[in-house]
CSV table of C-alpha atoms in Angstrom, one decimal:
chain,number,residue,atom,x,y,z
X,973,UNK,CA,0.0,0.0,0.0
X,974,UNK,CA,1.5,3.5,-1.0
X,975,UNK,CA,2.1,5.8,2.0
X,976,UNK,CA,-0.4,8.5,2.5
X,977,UNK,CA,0.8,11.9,1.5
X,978,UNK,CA,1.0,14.2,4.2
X,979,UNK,CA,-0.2,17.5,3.8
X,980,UNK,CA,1.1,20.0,6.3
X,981,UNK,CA,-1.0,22.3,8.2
X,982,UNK,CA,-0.5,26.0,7.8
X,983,UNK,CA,-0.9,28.5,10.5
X,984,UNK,CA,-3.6,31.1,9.6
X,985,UNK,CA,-2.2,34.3,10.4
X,986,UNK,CA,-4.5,37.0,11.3
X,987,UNK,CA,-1.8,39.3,10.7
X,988,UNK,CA,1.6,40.3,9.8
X,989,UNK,CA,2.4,42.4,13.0
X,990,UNK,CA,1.2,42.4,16.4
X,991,UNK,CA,1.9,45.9,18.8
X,992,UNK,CA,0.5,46.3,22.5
X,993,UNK,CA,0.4,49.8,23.2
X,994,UNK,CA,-1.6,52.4,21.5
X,995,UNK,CA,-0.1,55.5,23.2
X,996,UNK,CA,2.6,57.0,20.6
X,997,UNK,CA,5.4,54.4,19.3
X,998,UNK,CA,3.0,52.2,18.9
X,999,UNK,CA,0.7,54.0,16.3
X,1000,UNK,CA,4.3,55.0,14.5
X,1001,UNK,CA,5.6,51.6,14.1
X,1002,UNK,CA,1.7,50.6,12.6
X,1003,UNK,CA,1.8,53.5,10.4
X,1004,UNK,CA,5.5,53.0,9.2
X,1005,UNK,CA,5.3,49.1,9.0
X,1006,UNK,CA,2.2,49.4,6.9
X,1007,UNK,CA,3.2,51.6,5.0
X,1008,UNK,CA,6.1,49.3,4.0
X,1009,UNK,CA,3.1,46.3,3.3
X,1010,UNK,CA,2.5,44.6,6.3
X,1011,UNK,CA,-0.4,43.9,7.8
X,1012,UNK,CA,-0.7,45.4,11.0
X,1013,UNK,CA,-3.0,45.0,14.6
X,1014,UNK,CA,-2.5,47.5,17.2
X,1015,UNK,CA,-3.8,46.4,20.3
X,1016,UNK,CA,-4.5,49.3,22.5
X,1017,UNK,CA,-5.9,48.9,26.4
X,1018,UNK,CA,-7.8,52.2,26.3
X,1019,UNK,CA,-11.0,53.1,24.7
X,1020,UNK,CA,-11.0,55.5,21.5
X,1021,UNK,CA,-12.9,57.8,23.7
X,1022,UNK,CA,-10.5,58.4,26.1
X,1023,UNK,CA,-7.0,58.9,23.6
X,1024,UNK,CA,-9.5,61.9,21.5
X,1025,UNK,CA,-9.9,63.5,24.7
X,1026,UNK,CA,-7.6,66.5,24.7
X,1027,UNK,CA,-7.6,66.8,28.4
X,1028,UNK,CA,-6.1,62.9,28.5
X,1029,UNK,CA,-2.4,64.0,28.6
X,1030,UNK,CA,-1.3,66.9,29.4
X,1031,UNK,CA,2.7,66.2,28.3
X,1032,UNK,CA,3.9,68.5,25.0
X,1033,UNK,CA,7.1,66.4,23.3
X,1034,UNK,CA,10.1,67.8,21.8
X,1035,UNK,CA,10.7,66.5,18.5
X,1036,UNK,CA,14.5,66.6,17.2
X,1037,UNK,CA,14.6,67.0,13.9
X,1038,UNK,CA,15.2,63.3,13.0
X,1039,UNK,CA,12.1,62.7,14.8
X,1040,UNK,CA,10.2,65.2,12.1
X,1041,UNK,CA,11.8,63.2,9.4
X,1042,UNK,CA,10.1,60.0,10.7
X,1043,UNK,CA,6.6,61.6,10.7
X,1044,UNK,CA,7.3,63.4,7.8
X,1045,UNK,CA,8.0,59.9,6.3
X,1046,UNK,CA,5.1,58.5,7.2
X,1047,UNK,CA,2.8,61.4,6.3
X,1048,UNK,CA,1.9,62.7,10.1
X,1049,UNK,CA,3.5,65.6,9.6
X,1050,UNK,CA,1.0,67.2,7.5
X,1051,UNK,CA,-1.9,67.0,9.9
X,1052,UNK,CA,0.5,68.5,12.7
X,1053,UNK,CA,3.1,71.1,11.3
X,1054,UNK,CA,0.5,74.0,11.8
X,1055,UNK,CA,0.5,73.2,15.6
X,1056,UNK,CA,4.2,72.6,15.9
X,1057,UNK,CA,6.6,75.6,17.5
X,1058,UNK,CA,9.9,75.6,16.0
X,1059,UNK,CA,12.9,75.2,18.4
X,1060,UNK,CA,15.7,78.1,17.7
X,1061,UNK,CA,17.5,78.3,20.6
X,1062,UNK,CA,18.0,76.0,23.7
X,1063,UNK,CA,20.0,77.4,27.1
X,1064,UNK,CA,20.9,75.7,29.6
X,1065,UNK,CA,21.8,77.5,33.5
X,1066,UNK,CA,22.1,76.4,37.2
X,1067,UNK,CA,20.6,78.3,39.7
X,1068,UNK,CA,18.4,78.2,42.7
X,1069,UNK,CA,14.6,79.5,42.4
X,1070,UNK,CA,14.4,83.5,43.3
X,1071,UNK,CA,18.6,83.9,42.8
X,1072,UNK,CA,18.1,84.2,38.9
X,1073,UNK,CA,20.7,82.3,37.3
X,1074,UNK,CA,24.2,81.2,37.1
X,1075,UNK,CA,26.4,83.4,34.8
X,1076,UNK,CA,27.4,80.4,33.1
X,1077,UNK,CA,25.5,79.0,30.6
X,1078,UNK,CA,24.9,76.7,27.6
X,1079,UNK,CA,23.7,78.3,24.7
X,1080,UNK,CA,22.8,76.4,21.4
X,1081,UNK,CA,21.8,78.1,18.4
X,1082,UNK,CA,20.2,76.0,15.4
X,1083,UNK,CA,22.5,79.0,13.3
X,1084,UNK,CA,25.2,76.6,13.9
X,1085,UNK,CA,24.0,73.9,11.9
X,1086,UNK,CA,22.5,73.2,8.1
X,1087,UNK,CA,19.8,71.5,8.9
X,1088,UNK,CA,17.3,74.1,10.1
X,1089,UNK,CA,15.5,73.8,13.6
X,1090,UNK,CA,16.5,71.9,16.3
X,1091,UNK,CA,13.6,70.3,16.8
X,1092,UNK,CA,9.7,71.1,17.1
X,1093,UNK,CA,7.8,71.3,20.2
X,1094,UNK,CA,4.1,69.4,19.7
X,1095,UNK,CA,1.2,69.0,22.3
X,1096,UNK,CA,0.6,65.8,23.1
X,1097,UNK,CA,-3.5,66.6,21.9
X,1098,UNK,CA,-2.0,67.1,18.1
X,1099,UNK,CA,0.2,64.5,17.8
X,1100,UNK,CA,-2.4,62.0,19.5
X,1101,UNK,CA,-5.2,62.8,16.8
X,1102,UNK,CA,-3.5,62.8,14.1
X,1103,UNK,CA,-1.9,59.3,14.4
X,1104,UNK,CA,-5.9,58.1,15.3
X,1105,UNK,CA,-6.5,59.4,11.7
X,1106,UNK,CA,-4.0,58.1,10.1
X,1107,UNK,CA,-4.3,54.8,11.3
X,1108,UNK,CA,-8.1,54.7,10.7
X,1109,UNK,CA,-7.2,55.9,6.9
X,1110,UNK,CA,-4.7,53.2,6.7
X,1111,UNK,CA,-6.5,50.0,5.3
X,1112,UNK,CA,-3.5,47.4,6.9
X,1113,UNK,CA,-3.9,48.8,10.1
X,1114,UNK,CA,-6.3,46.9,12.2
X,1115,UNK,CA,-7.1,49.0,15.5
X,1116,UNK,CA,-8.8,46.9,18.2
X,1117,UNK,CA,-9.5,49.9,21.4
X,1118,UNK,CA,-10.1,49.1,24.4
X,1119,UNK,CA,-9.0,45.5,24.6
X,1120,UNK,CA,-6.2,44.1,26.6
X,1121,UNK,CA,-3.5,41.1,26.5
X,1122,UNK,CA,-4.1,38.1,29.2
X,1123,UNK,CA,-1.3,35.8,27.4
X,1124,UNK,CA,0.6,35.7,25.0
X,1125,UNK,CA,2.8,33.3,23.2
X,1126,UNK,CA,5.5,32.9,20.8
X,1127,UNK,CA,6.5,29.7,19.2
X,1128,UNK,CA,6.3,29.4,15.3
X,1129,UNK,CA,4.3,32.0,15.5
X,1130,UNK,CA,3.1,35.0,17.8
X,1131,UNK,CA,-0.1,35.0,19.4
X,1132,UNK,CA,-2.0,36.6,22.1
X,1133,UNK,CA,-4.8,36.1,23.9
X,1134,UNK,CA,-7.3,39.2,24.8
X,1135,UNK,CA,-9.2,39.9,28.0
X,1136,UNK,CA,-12.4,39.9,25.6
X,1137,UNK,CA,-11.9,36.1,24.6
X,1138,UNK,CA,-10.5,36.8,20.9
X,1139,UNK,CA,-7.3,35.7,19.6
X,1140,UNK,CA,-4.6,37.0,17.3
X,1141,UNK,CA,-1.6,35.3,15.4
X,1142,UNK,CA,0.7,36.9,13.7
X,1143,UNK,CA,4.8,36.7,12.7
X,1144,UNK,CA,5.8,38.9,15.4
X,1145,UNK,CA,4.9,40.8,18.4
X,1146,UNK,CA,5.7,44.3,19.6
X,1147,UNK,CA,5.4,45.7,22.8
X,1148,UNK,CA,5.4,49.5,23.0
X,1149,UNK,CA,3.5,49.3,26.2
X,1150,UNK,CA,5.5,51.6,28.5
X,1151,UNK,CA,7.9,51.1,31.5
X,1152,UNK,CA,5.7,48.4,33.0
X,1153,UNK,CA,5.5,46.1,29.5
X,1154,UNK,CA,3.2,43.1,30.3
X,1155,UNK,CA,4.6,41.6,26.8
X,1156,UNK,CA,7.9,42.3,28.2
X,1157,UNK,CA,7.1,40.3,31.5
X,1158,UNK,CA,5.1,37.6,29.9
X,1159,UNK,CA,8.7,37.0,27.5
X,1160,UNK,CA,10.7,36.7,30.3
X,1161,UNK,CA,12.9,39.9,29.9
X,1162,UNK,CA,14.1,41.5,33.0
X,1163,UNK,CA,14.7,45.1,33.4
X,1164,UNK,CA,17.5,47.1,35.4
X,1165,UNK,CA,16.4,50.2,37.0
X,1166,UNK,CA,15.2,52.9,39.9
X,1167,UNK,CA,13.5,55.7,41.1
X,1168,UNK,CA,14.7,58.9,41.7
X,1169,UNK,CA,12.1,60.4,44.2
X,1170,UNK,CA,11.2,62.9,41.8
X,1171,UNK,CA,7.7,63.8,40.2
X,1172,UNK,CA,7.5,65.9,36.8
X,1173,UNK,CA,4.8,68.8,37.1
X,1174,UNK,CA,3.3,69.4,34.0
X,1175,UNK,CA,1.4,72.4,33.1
X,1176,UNK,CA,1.1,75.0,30.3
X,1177,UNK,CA,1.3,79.2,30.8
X,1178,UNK,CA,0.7,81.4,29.1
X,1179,UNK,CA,3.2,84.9,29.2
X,1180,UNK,CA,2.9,88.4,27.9
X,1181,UNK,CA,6.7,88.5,26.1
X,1182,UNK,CA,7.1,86.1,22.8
X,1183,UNK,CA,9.5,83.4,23.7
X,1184,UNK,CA,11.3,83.4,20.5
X,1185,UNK,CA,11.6,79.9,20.1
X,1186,UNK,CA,13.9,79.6,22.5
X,1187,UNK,CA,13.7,76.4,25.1
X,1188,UNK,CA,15.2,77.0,28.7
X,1189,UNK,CA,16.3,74.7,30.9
X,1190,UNK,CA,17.4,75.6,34.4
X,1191,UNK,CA,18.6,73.4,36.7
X,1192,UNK,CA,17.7,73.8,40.6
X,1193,UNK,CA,18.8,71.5,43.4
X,1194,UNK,CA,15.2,70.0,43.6
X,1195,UNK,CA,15.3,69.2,39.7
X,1196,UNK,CA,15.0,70.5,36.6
X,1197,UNK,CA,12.8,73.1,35.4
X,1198,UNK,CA,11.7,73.3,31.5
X,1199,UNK,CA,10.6,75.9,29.6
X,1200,UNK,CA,9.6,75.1,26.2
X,1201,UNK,CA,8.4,77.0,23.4
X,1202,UNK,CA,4.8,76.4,22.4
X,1203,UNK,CA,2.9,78.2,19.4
X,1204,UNK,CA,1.3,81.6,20.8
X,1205,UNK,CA,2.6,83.2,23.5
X,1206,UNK,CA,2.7,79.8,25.4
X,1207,UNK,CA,5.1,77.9,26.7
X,1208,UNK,CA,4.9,74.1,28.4
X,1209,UNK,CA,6.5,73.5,31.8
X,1210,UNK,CA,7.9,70.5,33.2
X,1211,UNK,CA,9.2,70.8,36.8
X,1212,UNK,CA,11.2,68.2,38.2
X,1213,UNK,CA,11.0,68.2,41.8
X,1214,UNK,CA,11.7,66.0,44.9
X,1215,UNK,CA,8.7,63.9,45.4
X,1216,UNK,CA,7.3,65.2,49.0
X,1217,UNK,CA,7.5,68.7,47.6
X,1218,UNK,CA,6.1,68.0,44.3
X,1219,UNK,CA,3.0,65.9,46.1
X,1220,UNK,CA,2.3,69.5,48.0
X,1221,UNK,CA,2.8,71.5,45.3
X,1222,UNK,CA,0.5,69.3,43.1
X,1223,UNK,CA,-2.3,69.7,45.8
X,1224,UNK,CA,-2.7,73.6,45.7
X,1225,UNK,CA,-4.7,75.2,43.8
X,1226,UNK,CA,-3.9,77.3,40.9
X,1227,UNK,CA,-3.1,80.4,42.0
X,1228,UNK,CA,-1.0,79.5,44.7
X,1229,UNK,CA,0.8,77.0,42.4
X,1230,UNK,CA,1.5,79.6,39.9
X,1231,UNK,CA,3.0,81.7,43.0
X,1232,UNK,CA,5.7,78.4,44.0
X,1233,UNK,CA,6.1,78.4,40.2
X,1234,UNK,CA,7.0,81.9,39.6
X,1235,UNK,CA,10.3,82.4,41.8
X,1236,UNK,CA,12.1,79.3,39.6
X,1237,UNK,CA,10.6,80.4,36.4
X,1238,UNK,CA,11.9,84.6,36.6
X,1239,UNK,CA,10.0,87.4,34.6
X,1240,UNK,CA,12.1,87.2,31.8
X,1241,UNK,CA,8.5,86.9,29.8
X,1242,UNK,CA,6.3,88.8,32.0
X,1243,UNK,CA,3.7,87.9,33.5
X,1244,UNK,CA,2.3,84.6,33.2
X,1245,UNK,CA,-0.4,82.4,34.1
X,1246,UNK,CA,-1.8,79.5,33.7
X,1247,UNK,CA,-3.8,77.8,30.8
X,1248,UNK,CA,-5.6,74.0,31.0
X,1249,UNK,CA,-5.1,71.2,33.5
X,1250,UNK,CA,-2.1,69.9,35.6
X,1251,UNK,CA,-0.2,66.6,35.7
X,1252,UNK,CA,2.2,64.8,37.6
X,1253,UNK,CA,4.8,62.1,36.3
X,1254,UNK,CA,6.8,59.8,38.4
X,1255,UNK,CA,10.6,59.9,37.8
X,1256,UNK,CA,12.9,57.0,37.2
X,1257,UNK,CA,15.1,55.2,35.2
X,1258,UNK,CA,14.5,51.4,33.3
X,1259,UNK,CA,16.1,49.9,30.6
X,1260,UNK,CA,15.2,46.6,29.6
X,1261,UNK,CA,17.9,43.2,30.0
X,1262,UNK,CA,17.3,43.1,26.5
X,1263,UNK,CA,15.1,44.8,23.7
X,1264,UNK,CA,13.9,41.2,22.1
X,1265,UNK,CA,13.3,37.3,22.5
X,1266,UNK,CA,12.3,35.1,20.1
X,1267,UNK,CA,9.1,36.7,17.9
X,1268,UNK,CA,9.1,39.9,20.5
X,1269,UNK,CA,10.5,43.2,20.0
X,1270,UNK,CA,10.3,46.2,22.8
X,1271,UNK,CA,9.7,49.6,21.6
X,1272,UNK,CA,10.3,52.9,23.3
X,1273,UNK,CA,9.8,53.1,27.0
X,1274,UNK,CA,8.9,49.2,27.0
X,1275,UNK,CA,12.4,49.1,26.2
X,1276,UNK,CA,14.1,52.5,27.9
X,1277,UNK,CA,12.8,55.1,30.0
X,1278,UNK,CA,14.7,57.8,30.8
X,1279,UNK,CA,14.6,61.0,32.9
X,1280,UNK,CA,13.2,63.8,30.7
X,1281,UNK,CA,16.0,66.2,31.9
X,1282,UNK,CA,17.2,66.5,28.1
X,1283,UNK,CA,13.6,65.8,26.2
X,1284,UNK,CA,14.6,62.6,24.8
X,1285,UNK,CA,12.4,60.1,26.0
X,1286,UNK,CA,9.8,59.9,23.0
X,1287,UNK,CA,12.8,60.9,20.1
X,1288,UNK,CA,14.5,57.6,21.7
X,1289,UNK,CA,11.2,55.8,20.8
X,1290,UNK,CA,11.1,57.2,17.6
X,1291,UNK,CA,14.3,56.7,16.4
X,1292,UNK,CA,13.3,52.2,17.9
X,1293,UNK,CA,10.5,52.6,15.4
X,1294,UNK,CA,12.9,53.9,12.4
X,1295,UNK,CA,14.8,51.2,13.5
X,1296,UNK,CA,13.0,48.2,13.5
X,1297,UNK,CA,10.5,48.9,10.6
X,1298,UNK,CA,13.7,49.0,8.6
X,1299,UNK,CA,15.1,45.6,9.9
X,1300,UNK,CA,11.8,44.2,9.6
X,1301,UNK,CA,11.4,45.5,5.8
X,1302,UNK,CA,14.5,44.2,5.1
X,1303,UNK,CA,14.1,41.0,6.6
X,1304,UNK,CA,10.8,40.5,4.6
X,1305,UNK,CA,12.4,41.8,0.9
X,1306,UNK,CA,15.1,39.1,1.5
X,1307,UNK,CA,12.5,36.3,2.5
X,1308,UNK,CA,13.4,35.8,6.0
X,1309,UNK,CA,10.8,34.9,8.8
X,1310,UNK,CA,10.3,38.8,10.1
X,1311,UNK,CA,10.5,37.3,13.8
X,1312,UNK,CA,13.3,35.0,14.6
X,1313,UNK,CA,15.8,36.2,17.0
X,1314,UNK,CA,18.4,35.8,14.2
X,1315,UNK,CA,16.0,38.9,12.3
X,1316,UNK,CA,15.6,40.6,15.5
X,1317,UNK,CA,18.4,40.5,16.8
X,1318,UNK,CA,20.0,43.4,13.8
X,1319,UNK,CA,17.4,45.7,15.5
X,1320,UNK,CA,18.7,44.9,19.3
X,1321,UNK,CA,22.2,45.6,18.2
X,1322,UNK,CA,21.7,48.9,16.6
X,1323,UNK,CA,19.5,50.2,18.8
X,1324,UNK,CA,20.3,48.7,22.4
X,1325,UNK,CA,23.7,50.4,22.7
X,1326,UNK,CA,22.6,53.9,22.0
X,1327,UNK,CA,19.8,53.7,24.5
X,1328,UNK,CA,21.8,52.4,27.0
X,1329,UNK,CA,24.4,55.5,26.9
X,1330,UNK,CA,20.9,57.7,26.6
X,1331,UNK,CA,20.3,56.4,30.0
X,1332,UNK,CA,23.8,56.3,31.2
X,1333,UNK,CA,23.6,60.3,30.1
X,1334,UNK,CA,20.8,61.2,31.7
X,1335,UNK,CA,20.7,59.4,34.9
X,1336,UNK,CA,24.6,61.0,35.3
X,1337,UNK,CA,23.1,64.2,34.3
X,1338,UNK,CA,20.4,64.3,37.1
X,1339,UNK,CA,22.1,63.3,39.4
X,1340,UNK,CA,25.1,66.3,38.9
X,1341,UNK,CA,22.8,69.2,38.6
X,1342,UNK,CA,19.7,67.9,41.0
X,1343,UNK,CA,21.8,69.0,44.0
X,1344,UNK,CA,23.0,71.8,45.8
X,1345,UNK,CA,26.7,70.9,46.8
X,1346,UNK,CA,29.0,74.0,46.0
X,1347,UNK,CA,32.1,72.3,44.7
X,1348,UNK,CA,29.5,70.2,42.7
X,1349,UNK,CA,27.9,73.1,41.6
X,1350,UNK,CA,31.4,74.9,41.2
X,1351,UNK,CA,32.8,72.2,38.8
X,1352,UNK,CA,29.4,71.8,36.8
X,1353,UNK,CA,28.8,75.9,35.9
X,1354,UNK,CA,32.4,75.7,35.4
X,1355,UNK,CA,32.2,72.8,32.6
X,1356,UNK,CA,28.9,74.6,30.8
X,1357,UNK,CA,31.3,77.5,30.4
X,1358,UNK,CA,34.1,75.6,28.7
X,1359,UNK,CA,31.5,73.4,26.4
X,1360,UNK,CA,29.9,77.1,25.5
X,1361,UNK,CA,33.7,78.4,25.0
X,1362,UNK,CA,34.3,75.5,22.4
X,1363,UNK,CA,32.4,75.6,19.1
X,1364,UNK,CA,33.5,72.1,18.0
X,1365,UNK,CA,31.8,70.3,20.7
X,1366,UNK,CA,28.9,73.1,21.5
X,1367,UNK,CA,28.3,72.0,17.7
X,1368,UNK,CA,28.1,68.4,18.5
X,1369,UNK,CA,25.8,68.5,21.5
X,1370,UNK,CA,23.4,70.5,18.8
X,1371,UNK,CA,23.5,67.6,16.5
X,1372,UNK,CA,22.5,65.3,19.3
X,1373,UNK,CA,20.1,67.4,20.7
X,1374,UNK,CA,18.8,67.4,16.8
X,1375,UNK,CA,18.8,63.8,16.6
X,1376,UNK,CA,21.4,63.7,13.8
X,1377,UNK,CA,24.1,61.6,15.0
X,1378,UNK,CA,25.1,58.0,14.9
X,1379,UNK,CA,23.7,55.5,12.1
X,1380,UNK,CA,20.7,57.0,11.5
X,1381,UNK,CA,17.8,54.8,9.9
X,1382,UNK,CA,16.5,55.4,6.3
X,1383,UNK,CA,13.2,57.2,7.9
X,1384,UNK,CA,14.8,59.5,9.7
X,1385,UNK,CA,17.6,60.4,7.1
């Protein structure tokens, strides 16, 4: 008797990609891997509702100017550019609140590069909607809103199982799911990290002088304190501060917040006061053992999260999503399976190493300035002098703040 012929089962794939995480890498990485031709299911645990509401986050981003690339690239920039404040100048002084500041100072000029602006500052509000639209105008992209993970698993291929009973299977999963990833967990990968008693206060003002596009940061022994351009005569503020005082400056109301505020941020712009809701952000530092396993990849702060004392928390994310949308495009034009570790693993080793000295940076930076020793404070006014004195390397820290150094992927070039 001739042996039966076996005919081997195929997986049904309900998809290409899977991501968990709807905030902002996470729409990026759908929009830029679709637009490349896969087939794409973003998985998002709150309800549509809730990310259109403009009041939902009250953080404003600064884009470097690779980051504008990337959404440039994959057509967000458009729907945005009209709300976006360009960055022209960024300084940088020590100080305590009511002193004024140091006389030394870092001052960076976007003059001193081709390129254009240093950056963009963008509301979170903007940004948010116009990644909804684009993704509901995007026929790959399959949005599934309020729905969560309960398992997940990744053998020959990746699938996870949702809190509403569905399934979905696809080549590979993504987590861009924040500092606390469950996908990360559910992998196995461990993270390295702390705390650093801080909270962010985030609020908006408005002033009577026009900023000029120039971004100040100021650094008091409590914490930073940001002031960043917005469009108008506005400006977004994000004061870093020690987390008992933060917790009581967070419960007064807003005139007697906008007095604590005024002594750090001077009158340099007039008067000012305040415009839409407060927020508060915990500070710390986590940096995943490693940004992939077998069929998983992790994404921005699923993968790092840094202190925002230099604003490059989301242009870190951005510049993952670059990243692995490129390794995964190639992977799929030579006919490789998109999520093997062998395939992932080209996205791990470009981006792993940069985000690890991004966390090195900042975590050495806050701790340096987010103090009130005098020879500390001595030796740092006296170093932001020298880097000001020297145009060679004043010029380099513009690149980086710009996000043009290193290997730089194909959307962001």
């Amino acid at each position: 008797m001739d042996n039966p012929v076996r005919v081997p089962i195929l997986q049904v794939m309900d998809t290409d990609i899977i991501i968990v995480g709807g905030g902002l890498n996470g729409p990026a990485l759908a929009l830029a891997t679709a637009q490349a031709g896969f087939r794409v299911t973003i998985i998002d645990a709150l309800p549509l509702d809730t990310r259109k509401n403009p009041d939902f986050d009250g953080r404003s981003y600064a884009l470097a100017l690779g980051s504008q690339r990337l959404l440039k690239s994959i057509g967000i920039w458009p729907a945005i550019a009209d709300d976006a404040q360009p960055m022209l100048e960024i300084k940088v002084t020590d100080g305590r609140a009511g002193e004024g500041p140091s006389p030394w100072i870092m001052h960076f000029d976007h003059a001193e590069i081709e390129e254009g602006p240093m950056g963009y500052m963008i509301e979170d509000r903007h940004l948010r909607r116009a990644f909804l639209d684009a993704m509901a105008a995007e026929p790959l992209i399959t949005h599934l809103a309020a729905e969560t993970v309960v398992s997940q698993s990744t053998d020959t291929t990746a699938q996870v199982a949702l809190a509403s009973g569905k399934t979905v299977t696809g080549k590979v999963l993504i987590g861009c799911d924040g500092r606390s990833s469950g996908t990360a967990t559910r992998a196995g990968i461990t993270r390295t990290g702390w705390g650093y008693d801080q909270t962010a206060l985030v609020c908006c003002v408005e002033h009577e002088q026009p900023h000029g596009g120039i971004a100040h940061q100021f650094f008091m022994p409590g914490g930073p304190l940001a002031i960043l351009p917005l469009t108008g005569n506005r400006s977004a503020i994000v004061w870093s501060e020690e987390a008992s005082r933060a917790k009581t400056l967070a419960a007064l109301d807003d005139d007697a917040f906008l007095d604590a505020l005024k002594p750090a941020f001077g009158s340099f712009l007039g008067q000012i006061s305040l415009t839409g809701a407060r927020f508060t952000y915990p500070l710390g530092l986590t940096l995943a053992d490693h940004f992939v396993a077998h069929r998983v990849a992790l994404v921005g702060d699923a993968a790092h999260g840094v202190h925002p004392i230099a604003g490059q928390g989301l242009n870190a994310g951005l510049r993952d999503v670059a990243a692995l949308a490129e390794v995964l495009s190639e992977a799929q034009r030579r006919g490789e399976d998109i999520g093997t570790t062998l395939t992932l693993d080209r996205y791990q080793t470009w981006r792993r190493p940069d985000a690890a000295k991004l966390a090195l940076a900042t975590d050495t930076f806050n701790r340096l300035f987010s103090n009130d020793n005098p020879l500390i404070r001595a030796a740092r006014d006296i170093g932001m002098g020298a880097v000001n004195a020297m145009p060679g390397l004043r010029r380099r820290f513009i690149r980086e703040a710009a996000g043009l150094n290193g290997t730089l992927p194909a959307l962001m070039r």
